[in-house]
Short mmCIF file of C-alpha atoms in Angstrom, two decimals:
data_model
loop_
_atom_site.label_atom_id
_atom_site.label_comp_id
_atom_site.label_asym_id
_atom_site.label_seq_id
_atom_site.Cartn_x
_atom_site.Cartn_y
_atom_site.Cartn_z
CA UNK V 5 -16.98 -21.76 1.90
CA UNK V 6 -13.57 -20.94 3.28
CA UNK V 7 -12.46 -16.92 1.91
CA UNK V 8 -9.22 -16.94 -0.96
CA UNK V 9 -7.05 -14.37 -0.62
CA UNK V 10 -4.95 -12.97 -3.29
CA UNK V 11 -2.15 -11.08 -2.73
CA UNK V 12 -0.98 -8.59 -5.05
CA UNK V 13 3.08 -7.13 -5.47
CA UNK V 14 4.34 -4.75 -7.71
CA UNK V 15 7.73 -5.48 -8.93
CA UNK V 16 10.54 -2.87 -10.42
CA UNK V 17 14.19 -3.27 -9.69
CA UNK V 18 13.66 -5.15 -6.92
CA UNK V 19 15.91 -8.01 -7.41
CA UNK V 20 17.26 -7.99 -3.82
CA UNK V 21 14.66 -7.40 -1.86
CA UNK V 22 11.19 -9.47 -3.55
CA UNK V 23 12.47 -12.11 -1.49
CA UNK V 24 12.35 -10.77 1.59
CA UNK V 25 8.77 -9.84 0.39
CA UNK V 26 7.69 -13.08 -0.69
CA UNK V 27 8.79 -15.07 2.50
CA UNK V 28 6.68 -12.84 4.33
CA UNK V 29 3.91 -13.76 2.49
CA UNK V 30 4.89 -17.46 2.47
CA UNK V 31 5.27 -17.47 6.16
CA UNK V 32 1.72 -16.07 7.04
CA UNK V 33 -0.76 -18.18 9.18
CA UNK V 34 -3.52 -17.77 6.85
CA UNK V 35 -2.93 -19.70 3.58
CA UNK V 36 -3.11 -17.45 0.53
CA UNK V 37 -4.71 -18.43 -2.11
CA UNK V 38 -2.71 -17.11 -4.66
CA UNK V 39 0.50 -14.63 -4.71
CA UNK V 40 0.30 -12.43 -8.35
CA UNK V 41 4.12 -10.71 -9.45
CA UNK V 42 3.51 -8.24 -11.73
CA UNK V 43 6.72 -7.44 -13.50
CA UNK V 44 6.81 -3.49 -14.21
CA UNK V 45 9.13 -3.74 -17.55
CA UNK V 46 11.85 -3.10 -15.19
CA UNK V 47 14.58 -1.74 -16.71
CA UNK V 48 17.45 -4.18 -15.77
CA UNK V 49 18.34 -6.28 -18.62
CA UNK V 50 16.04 -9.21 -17.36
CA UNK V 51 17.49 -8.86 -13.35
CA UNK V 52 14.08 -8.52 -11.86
CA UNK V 53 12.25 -11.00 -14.09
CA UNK V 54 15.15 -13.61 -13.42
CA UNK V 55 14.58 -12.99 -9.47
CA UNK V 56 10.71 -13.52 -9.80
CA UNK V 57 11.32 -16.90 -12.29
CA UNK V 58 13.56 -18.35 -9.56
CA UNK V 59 11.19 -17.66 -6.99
CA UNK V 60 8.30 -19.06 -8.38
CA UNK V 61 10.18 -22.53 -9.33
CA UNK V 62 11.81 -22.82 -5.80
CA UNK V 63 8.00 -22.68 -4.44
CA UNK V 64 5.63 -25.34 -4.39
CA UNK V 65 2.89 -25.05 -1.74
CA UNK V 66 1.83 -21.42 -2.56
CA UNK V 67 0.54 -20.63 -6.48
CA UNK V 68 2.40 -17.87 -8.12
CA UNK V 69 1.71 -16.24 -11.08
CA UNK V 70 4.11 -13.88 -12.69
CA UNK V 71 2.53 -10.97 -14.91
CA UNK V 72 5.05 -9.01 -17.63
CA UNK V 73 4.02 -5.91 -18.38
CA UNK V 74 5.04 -4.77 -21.90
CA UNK V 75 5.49 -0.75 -20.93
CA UNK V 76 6.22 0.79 -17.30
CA UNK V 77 2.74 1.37 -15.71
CA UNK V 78 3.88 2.37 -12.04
CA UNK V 79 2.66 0.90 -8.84
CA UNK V 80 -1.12 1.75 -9.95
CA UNK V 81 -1.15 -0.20 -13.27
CA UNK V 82 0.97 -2.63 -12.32
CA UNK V 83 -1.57 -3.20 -8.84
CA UNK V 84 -4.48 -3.13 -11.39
CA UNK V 85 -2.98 -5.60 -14.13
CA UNK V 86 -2.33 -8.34 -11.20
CA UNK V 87 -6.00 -7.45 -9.71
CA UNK V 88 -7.66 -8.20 -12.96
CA UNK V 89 -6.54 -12.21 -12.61
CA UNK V 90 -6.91 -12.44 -8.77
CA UNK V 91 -9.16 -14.80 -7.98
CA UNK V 92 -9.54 -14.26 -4.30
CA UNK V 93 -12.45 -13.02 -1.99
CA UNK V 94 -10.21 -10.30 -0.97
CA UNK V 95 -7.44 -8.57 -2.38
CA UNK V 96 -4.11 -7.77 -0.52
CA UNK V 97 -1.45 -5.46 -1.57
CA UNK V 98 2.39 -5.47 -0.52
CA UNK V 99 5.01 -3.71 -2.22
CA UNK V 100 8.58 -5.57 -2.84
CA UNK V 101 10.71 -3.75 -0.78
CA UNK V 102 8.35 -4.09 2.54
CA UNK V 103 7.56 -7.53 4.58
CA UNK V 104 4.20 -8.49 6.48
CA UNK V 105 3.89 -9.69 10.41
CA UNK V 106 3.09 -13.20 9.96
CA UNK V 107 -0.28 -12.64 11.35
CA UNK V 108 -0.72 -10.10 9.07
CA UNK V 109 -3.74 -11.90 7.10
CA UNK V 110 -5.10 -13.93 9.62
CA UNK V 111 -5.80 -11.06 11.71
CA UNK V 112 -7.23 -9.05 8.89
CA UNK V 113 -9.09 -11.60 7.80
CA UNK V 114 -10.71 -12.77 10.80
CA UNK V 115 -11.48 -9.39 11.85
CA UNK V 116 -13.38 -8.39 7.87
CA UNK V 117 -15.27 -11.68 8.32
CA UNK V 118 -16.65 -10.96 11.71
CA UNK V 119 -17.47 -7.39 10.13
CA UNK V 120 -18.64 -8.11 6.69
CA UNK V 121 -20.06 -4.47 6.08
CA UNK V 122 -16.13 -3.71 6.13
CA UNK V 123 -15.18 -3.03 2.53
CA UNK V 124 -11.11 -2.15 3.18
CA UNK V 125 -9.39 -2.60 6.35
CA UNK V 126 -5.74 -1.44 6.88
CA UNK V 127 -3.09 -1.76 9.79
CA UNK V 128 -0.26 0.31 11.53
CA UNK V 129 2.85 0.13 9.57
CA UNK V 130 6.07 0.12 11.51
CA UNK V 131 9.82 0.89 10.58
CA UNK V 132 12.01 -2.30 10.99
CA UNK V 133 15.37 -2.69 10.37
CA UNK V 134 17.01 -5.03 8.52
CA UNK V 135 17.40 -8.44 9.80
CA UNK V 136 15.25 -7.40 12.81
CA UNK V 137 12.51 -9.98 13.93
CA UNK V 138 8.92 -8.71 13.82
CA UNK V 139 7.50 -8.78 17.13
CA UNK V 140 4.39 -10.52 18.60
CA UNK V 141 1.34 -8.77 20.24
CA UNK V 142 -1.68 -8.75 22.06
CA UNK V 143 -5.41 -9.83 20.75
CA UNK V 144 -7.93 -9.36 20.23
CA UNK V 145 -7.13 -5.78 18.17
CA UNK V 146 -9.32 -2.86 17.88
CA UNK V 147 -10.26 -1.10 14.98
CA UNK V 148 -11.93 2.29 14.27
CA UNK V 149 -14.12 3.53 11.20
CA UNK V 150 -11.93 6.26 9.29
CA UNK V 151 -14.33 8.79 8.26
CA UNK V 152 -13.54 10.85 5.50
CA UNK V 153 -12.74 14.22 7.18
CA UNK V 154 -10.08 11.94 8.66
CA UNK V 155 -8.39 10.31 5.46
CA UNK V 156 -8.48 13.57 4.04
CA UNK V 157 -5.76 15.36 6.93
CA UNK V 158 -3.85 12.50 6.54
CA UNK V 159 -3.36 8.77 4.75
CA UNK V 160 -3.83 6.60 7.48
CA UNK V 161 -4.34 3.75 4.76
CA UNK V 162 -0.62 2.57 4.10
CA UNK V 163 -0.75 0.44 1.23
CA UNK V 164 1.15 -2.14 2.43
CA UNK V 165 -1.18 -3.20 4.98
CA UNK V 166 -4.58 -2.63 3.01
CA UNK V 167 -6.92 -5.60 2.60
CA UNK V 168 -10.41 -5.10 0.67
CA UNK V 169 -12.90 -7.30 -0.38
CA UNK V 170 -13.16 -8.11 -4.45
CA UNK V 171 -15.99 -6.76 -5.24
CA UNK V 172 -15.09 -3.22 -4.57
CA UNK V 173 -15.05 -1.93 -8.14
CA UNK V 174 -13.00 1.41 -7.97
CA UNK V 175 -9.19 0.64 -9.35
CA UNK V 176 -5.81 2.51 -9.04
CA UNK V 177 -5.38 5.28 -11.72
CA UNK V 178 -3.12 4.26 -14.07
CA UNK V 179 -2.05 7.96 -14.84
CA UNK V 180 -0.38 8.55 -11.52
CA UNK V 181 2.93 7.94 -10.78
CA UNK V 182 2.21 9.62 -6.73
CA UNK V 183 -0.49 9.29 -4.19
CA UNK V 184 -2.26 6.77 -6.62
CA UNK V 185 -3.20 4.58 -3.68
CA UNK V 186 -4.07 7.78 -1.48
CA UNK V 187 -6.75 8.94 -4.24
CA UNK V 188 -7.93 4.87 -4.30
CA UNK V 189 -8.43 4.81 -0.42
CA UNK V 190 -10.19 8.19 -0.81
CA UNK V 191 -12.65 7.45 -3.67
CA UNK V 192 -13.47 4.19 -1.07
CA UNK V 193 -14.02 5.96 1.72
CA UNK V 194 -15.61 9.28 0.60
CA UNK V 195 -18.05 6.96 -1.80
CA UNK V 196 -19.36 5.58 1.62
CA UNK V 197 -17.52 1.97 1.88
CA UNK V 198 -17.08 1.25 5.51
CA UNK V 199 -13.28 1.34 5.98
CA UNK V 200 -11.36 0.66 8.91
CA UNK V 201 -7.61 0.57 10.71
CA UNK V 202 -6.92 -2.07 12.81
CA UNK V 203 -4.81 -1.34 15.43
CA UNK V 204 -1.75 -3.11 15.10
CA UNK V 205 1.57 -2.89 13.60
CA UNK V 206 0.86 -5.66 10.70
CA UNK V 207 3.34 -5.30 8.26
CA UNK V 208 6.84 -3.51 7.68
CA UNK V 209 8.76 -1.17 5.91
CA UNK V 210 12.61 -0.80 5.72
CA UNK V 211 13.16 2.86 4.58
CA UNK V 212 11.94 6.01 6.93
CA UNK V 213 9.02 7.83 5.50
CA UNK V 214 10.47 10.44 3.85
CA UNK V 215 14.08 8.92 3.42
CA UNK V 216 16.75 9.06 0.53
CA UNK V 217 15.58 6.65 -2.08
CA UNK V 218 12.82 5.27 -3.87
CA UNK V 219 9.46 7.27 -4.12
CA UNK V 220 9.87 9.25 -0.86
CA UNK V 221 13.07 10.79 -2.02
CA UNK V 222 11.23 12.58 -4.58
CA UNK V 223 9.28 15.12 -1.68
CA UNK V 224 8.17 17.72 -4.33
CA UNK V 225 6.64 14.81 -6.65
CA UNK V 226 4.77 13.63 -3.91
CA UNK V 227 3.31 16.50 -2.55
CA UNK V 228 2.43 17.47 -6.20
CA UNK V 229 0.40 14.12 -6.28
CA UNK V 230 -0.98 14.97 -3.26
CA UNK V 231 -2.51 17.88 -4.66
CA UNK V 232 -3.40 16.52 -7.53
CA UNK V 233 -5.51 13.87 -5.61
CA UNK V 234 -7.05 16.78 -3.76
CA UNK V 235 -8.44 17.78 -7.08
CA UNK V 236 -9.70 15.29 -8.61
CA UNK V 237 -11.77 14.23 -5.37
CA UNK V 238 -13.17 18.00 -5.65
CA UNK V 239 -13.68 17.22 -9.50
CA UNK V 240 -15.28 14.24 -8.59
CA UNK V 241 -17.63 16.08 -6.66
CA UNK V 242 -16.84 14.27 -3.42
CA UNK V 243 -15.64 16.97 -1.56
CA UNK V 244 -16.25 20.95 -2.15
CA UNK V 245 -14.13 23.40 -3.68
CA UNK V 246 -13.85 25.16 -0.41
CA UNK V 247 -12.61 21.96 1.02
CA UNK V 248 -10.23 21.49 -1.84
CA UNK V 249 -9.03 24.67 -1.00
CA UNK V 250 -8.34 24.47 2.70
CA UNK V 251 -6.64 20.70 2.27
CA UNK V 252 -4.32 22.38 -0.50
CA UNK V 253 -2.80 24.84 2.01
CA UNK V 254 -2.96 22.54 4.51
CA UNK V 255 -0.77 19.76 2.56
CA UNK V 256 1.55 22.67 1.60
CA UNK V 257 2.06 23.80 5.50
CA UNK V 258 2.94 20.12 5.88
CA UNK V 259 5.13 19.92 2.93
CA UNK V 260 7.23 22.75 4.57
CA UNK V 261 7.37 21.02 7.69
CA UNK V 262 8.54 18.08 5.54
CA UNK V 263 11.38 20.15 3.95
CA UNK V 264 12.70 21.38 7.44
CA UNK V 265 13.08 18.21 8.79
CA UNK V 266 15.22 16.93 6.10
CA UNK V 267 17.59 20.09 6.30
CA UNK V 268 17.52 19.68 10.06
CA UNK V 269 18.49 15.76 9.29
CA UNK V 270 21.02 16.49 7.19
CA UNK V 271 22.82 18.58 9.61
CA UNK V 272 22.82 16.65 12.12
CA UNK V 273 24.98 13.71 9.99
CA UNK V 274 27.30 16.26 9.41
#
């Protein structure tokens, strides 16, 4: 039986750019099987919800569903509350301001079917700028096994390009508004699901990492939720308190790095 894939975007303000999102989607050479909006009670006097409406009238060969959340739930309840409908094998995530290679889940696809102990499988994520073409490259890809030491130093699951089969059972906490998907990927990985990163740029963002809006803009909230997911592994019991420890002072050395790099930035525009 051919595999469904379901493909999952959050949606919050993001009037002008969820269609840049969904054309990527629309334009992959897999089919999808199904491509779930989950409106985030967006704030907007109706804006986003009007964008999605149009969007899923002007579309005809791709099923979408639009979800309405009645309360803001973030990117982690909003990712859950369109996973609990999905229908498909495997579950795909892309966030409305970012855009998939058109490859993307044909490549991802093919590659978790060959490897079926493969529970999650992510990609490189590359910075594109607007109205840029993304660019073809070589196959076949490789792919390494993350091991946990090596999500822990550093998220090398962007959830953009994450792919994992349906029956993993684990789910986004609801309760955090940073590093939800960080603490997902490592409650995966450290729980002993074969996870992998396929080594090719397969889908896009539009913003640098750490730049001046949305999410990243917020550098102290992040590395809070960083450290938050830090504990809750360790509560968990999934990694030690000792290792809890070191990967606290080890985020915060980061974090510092983090902080010079903006000042350093922002002199240089000067």
């Amino acid at each position: 039986m051919r595999s469904r894939v379901s493909v999952i975007i959050p949606c919050y303000r993001c009037a002008h750019t969820i269609g840049r999102a969904v054309d990527s989607v629309l334009r992959q050479t897999q089919s999808v099987t199904e491509l779930i909006l989950v409106e985030d009670c967006s704030a907007d006097d109706g804006v986003t919800l009007a964008a999605l409406s149009a969007l899923k009238a002007s579309q005809g060969n791709v099923p979408i569903s639009i979800v309405v959340l009645e309360r803001n739930s973030g990117p982690g309840g909003a990712r859950n509350a369109g996973w609990a409908i999905a229908q498909g094998d495997y579950i795909a995530f892309l966030d409305s301001d970012d855009s998939w290679h058109p490859r993307k889940l044909e490549i991802q696809l093919a590659w978790m079917q060959a490897h079926p102990e493969a529970r999650l499988t992510a990609g490189r994520s590359a910075l594109l700028a607007v109205g840029q073409s993304p660019q073809d490259f070589a196959l076949p890809a490789s792919a390494c096994l993350v091991s946990g030491a090596a999500l822990l130093r550093s998220n090398c699951f962007p959830t953009r390009t994450v792919m994992l089969c349906r029956d993993v059972e684990l789910r986004f906490d609801p309760a955090k508004r940073y590093a939800e998907d960080y603490l997902l990927w490592l409650r995966v990985v450290l729980s002993g699901m074969p996870s992998y990163v396929i080594d090719l740029p397969l889908a896009y963002t539009y913003k640098a990492e750490y730049g001046a809006s949305g999410l990243t803009a917020h550098l102290w909230k992040m590395e809070r939720g960083e450290i938050d997911t830090y504990l809750r592994v360790c509560a968990d019991g999934l990694i030690s308190k000792f290792a809890c420890c070191a990967l606290v002072l080890y985020s915060l050395l980061k974090f510092g790095r983090r902080l010079v790099v903006r000042v350093v930035k922002r002199l240089e525009h000067q």
